[in-house]
CSV table of N, CA and C in Angstrom, one decimal:
chain,number,residue,atom,x,y,z
A,1,MET,N,76.0,132.3,23.6
A,1,MET,CA,74.9,132.4,22.6
A,1,MET,C,75.3,131.5,21.5
A,2,LYS,N,74.4,130.8,21.0
A,2,LYS,CA,74.6,129.9,19.9
A,2,LYS,C,74.3,130.6,18.5
A,3,HIS,N,75.2,130.4,17.6
A,3,HIS,CA,75.0,131.1,16.2
A,3,HIS,C,74.1,130.2,15.4
A,4,ILE,N,73.1,130.8,14.8
A,4,ILE,CA,72.2,130.1,14.0
A,4,ILE,C,72.5,130.5,12.5
A,5,GLY,N,72.9,129.6,11.7
A,5,GLY,CA,73.2,129.9,10.3
A,5,GLY,C,72.3,129.1,9.4
A,6,THR,N,72.3,129.5,8.1
A,6,THR,CA,71.5,128.8,7.1
A,6,THR,C,72.3,127.6,6.6
A,7,VAL,N,71.6,126.7,6.2
A,7,VAL,CA,72.3,125.5,5.6
A,7,VAL,C,72.2,125.6,4.1
A,8,HIS,N,73.3,125.6,3.4
A,8,HIS,CA,73.4,125.7,2.0
A,8,HIS,C,73.9,124.4,1.4
A,9,SER,N,73.4,124.0,0.3
A,9,SER,CA,74.0,122.9,-0.4
A,9,SER,C,75.2,123.4,-1.2
A,10,PRO,N,76.2,122.5,-1.3
A,10,PRO,CA,77.4,123.0,-2.0
A,10,PRO,C,77.1,123.3,-3.4
A,11,VAL,N,77.7,124.3,-3.9
A,11,VAL,CA,77.5,124.8,-5.3
A,11,VAL,C,78.4,123.9,-6.2
A,12,THR,N,77.9,123.4,-7.2
A,12,THR,CA,78.6,122.6,-8.2
A,12,THR,C,78.6,123.2,-9.5
A,13,ASP,N,79.6,122.9,-10.3
A,13,ASP,CA,79.6,123.4,-11.7
A,13,ASP,C,79.3,122.3,-12.7
A,14,ARG,N,78.4,121.4,-12.3
A,14,ARG,CA,78.1,120.3,-13.2
A,14,ARG,C,77.1,120.7,-14.3
A,15,GLU,N,77.3,120.1,-15.4
A,15,GLU,CA,76.4,120.3,-16.5
A,15,GLU,C,75.1,119.5,-16.4
A,16,PRO,N,74.0,119.8,-17.0
A,16,PRO,CA,72.8,119.0,-16.9
A,16,PRO,C,73.1,117.7,-17.6
A,17,THR,N,72.5,116.6,-17.1
A,17,THR,CA,72.7,115.3,-17.8
A,17,THR,C,71.8,115.2,-19.0
A,18,ALA,N,72.1,114.2,-19.8
A,18,ALA,CA,71.3,114.0,-21.1
A,18,ALA,C,69.8,113.8,-20.7
A,19,ALA,N,69.6,113.1,-19.6
A,19,ALA,CA,68.2,112.9,-19.2
A,19,ALA,C,67.5,114.2,-18.8
A,20,GLU,N,68.2,115.0,-18.1
A,20,GLU,CA,67.6,116.3,-17.7
A,20,GLU,C,67.4,117.2,-18.9
A,21,LEU,N,68.3,117.2,-19.9
A,21,LEU,CA,68.0,118.0,-21.1
A,21,LEU,C,66.9,117.4,-21.9
A,22,ASP,N,66.7,116.1,-21.9
A,22,ASP,CA,65.6,115.5,-22.6
A,22,ASP,C,64.3,115.9,-21.9
A,23,ALA,N,64.3,115.9,-20.6
A,23,ALA,CA,63.1,116.3,-19.9
A,23,ALA,C,62.7,117.7,-20.2
A,24,ILE,N,63.7,118.6,-20.2
A,24,ILE,CA,63.4,120.0,-20.5
A,24,ILE,C,62.9,120.1,-21.9
A,25,GLU,N,63.5,119.4,-22.9
A,25,GLU,CA,63.0,119.5,-24.3
A,25,GLU,C,61.6,118.9,-24.4
A,26,HIS,N,61.3,117.9,-23.6
A,26,HIS,CA,60.0,117.3,-23.6
A,26,HIS,C,58.9,118.3,-23.1
A,27,GLU,N,59.3,119.1,-22.1
A,27,GLU,CA,58.3,120.0,-21.5
A,27,GLU,C,58.3,121.4,-22.2
A,28,MET,N,59.2,121.7,-23.1
A,28,MET,CA,59.3,123.0,-23.7
A,28,MET,C,58.0,123.5,-24.3
A,29,PRO,N,57.3,122.7,-25.1
A,29,PRO,CA,56.0,123.2,-25.7
A,29,PRO,C,55.0,123.7,-24.6
A,30,LEU,N,55.0,123.0,-23.5
A,30,LEU,CA,54.1,123.4,-22.4
A,30,LEU,C,54.6,124.6,-21.7
A,31,ILE,N,55.9,124.7,-21.5
A,31,ILE,CA,56.4,125.9,-20.9
A,31,ILE,C,56.2,127.2,-21.8
A,32,GLU,N,56.4,127.0,-23.1
A,32,GLU,CA,56.1,128.2,-24.0
A,32,GLU,C,54.7,128.6,-24.0
A,33,ALA,N,53.8,127.6,-24.0
A,33,ALA,CA,52.3,127.9,-24.0
A,33,ALA,C,51.9,128.5,-22.7
A,34,GLU,N,52.5,128.1,-21.6
A,34,GLU,CA,52.1,128.8,-20.3
A,34,GLU,C,52.7,130.2,-20.2
A,35,VAL,N,53.8,130.4,-20.8
A,35,VAL,CA,54.4,131.8,-20.8
A,35,VAL,C,53.5,132.7,-21.7
A,36,GLU,N,53.0,132.2,-22.8
A,36,GLU,CA,52.1,132.9,-23.7
A,36,GLU,C,50.8,133.2,-23.0
A,37,LEU,N,50.3,132.3,-22.2
A,37,LEU,CA,49.1,132.5,-21.4
A,37,LEU,C,49.3,133.6,-20.3
A,38,LEU,N,50.4,133.5,-19.7
A,38,LEU,CA,50.8,134.5,-18.7
A,38,LEU,C,50.9,135.9,-19.3
A,39,ASP,N,51.4,136.0,-20.5
A,39,ASP,CA,51.5,137.3,-21.2
A,39,ASP,C,50.1,137.8,-21.5
A,40,ALA,N,49.2,136.9,-21.9
A,40,ALA,CA,47.8,137.3,-22.2
A,40,ALA,C,47.1,137.8,-20.9
A,41,TYR,N,47.4,137.2,-19.8
A,41,TYR,CA,46.8,137.6,-18.5
A,41,TYR,C,47.4,139.0,-18.1
A,42,ILE,N,48.7,139.2,-18.3
A,42,ILE,CA,49.3,140.4,-17.9
A,42,ILE,C,48.7,141.6,-18.6
A,43,VAL,N,48.4,141.4,-19.9
A,43,VAL,CA,47.8,142.5,-20.7
A,43,VAL,C,46.5,142.9,-20.1
A,44,THR,N,45.7,142.0,-19.6
A,44,THR,CA,44.4,142.3,-19.0
A,44,THR,C,44.4,142.9,-17.6
A,45,LEU,N,45.6,142.9,-17.0
A,45,LEU,CA,45.7,143.5,-15.7
A,45,LEU,C,45.6,145.0,-15.7
A,46,TYR,N,46.0,145.7,-16.7
A,46,TYR,CA,46.1,147.1,-16.7
A,46,TYR,C,45.0,147.8,-17.5
A,47,ARG,N,44.1,147.0,-18.1
A,47,ARG,CA,42.9,147.6,-18.8
A,47,ARG,C,41.8,146.6,-18.9
A,48,PRO,N,40.6,147.0,-19.1
A,48,PRO,CA,39.5,146.1,-19.3
A,48,PRO,C,39.8,145.2,-20.5
A,49,ALA,N,39.4,143.9,-20.4
A,49,ALA,CA,39.7,143.0,-21.5
A,49,ALA,C,38.8,143.3,-22.7
A,50,SER,N,39.3,143.5,-23.8
A,50,SER,CA,38.6,143.7,-25.0
A,50,SER,C,38.2,142.4,-25.6
A,51,GLU,N,37.4,142.4,-26.7
A,51,GLU,CA,37.0,141.1,-27.3
A,51,GLU,C,38.2,140.4,-27.8
A,52,LEU,N,39.2,141.1,-28.4
A,52,LEU,CA,40.4,140.5,-28.8
A,52,LEU,C,41.2,139.9,-27.7
A,53,ASP,N,41.3,140.6,-26.6
A,53,ASP,CA,42.0,140.0,-25.4
A,53,ASP,C,41.3,138.7,-24.9
A,54,THR,N,40.0,138.7,-24.9
A,54,THR,CA,39.2,137.5,-24.5
A,54,THR,C,39.5,136.4,-25.5
A,55,ARG,N,39.6,136.7,-26.8
A,55,ARG,CA,39.9,135.6,-27.7
A,55,ARG,C,41.3,135.1,-27.5
A,56,ARG,N,42.2,136.0,-27.3
A,56,ARG,CA,43.6,135.6,-27.0
A,56,ARG,C,43.7,134.7,-25.8
A,57,LEU,N,43.0,135.1,-24.7
A,57,LEU,CA,43.0,134.3,-23.5
A,57,LEU,C,42.5,132.9,-23.8
A,58,LEU,N,41.4,132.8,-24.5
A,58,LEU,CA,40.8,131.5,-24.8
A,58,LEU,C,41.7,130.7,-25.7
A,59,ARG,N,42.3,131.3,-26.7
A,59,ARG,CA,43.2,130.6,-27.6
A,59,ARG,C,44.5,130.1,-26.8
A,60,THR,N,45.0,130.9,-26.0
A,60,THR,CA,46.2,130.4,-25.2
A,60,THR,C,45.8,129.4,-24.2
A,61,ARG,N,44.6,129.4,-23.6
A,61,ARG,CA,44.2,128.4,-22.7
A,61,ARG,C,44.1,127.0,-23.4
A,62,ARG,N,43.5,127.1,-24.6
A,62,ARG,CA,43.4,125.9,-25.4
A,62,ARG,C,44.8,125.3,-25.8
A,63,LYS,N,45.7,126.3,-26.1
A,63,LYS,CA,47.1,125.9,-26.4
A,63,LYS,C,47.8,125.2,-25.2
A,64,VAL,N,47.6,125.7,-24.0
A,64,VAL,CA,48.2,125.1,-22.8
A,64,VAL,C,47.6,123.7,-22.6
A,65,LEU,N,46.3,123.5,-22.8
A,65,LEU,CA,45.6,122.2,-22.6
A,65,LEU,C,46.1,121.2,-23.6
A,66,ALA,N,46.2,121.7,-24.9
A,66,ALA,CA,46.7,120.8,-25.9
A,66,ALA,C,48.2,120.4,-25.7
A,67,ALA,N,49.0,121.3,-25.2
A,67,ALA,CA,50.4,120.9,-24.8
A,67,ALA,C,50.4,119.9,-23.7
A,68,ARG,N,49.6,120.1,-22.7
A,68,ARG,CA,49.5,119.2,-21.6
A,68,ARG,C,49.0,117.8,-22.0
A,69,ARG,N,48.0,117.8,-22.9
A,69,ARG,CA,47.5,116.5,-23.4
A,69,ARG,C,48.6,115.8,-24.2
A,70,ALA,N,49.3,116.6,-25.1
A,70,ALA,CA,50.4,116.0,-25.9
A,70,ALA,C,51.5,115.4,-25.0
A,71,MET,N,51.9,116.2,-24.0
A,71,MET,CA,52.9,115.7,-23.1
A,71,MET,C,52.5,114.4,-22.3
A,72,ALA,N,51.2,114.4,-21.9
A,72,ALA,CA,50.7,113.2,-21.2
A,72,ALA,C,50.7,112.0,-22.2
A,73,HIS,N,50.3,112.3,-23.4
A,73,HIS,CA,50.2,111.2,-24.4
A,73,HIS,C,51.6,110.7,-24.7
A,74,ARG,N,52.6,111.5,-24.9
A,74,ARG,CA,54.0,111.1,-25.1
A,74,ARG,C,54.5,110.3,-23.9
A,75,ARG,N,54.2,110.8,-22.7
A,75,ARG,CA,54.6,110.1,-21.5
A,75,ARG,C,54.0,108.7,-21.4
A,76,GLY,N,52.8,108.6,-21.8
A,76,GLY,CA,52.1,107.3,-21.8
A,76,GLY,C,52.7,106.4,-22.8
A,77,LEU,N,53.1,106.9,-24.0
A,77,LEU,CA,53.7,106.0,-25.0
A,77,LEU,C,55.1,105.5,-24.6
A,78,ASP,N,55.9,106.3,-24.1
A,78,ASP,CA,57.3,105.9,-23.8
A,78,ASP,C,57.4,105.4,-22.3
A,79,GLY,N,56.4,105.6,-21.5
A,79,GLY,CA,56.4,105.0,-20.1
A,79,GLY,C,57.3,105.8,-19.2
A,80,SER,N,57.9,106.9,-19.6
A,80,SER,CA,58.7,107.7,-18.7
A,80,SER,C,57.9,108.6,-17.8
A,81,PRO,N,58.3,108.8,-16.5
A,81,PRO,CA,57.5,109.6,-15.6
A,81,PRO,C,57.7,111.1,-16.0
A,82,GLU,N,56.7,111.9,-15.7
A,82,GLU,CA,56.8,113.3,-15.9
A,82,GLU,C,57.8,113.9,-15.0
A,83,ALA,N,58.6,114.8,-15.5
A,83,ALA,CA,59.6,115.5,-14.7
A,83,ALA,C,58.8,116.6,-13.9
A,84,ALA,N,59.2,116.7,-12.6
A,84,ALA,CA,58.5,117.7,-11.8
A,84,ALA,C,59.3,119.0,-11.7
């Protein structure tokens, strides 16, 4: 019988490169806005959305869109590709 095992990549203790840290810093406003939007959605899971909840959702959606637009604009100015 043949043993079937999983393939793992070797674990390394390397630190992130300067380019990786710059990419994270570049995306941080978008990440924070998406977390805030997720928090707003979670609040509405357990109760009907009030008018304030609806306003919060709209505000956070606009914040996410603004962060995406700003990130795309910065990417267009410096010519660097967006980190995936």
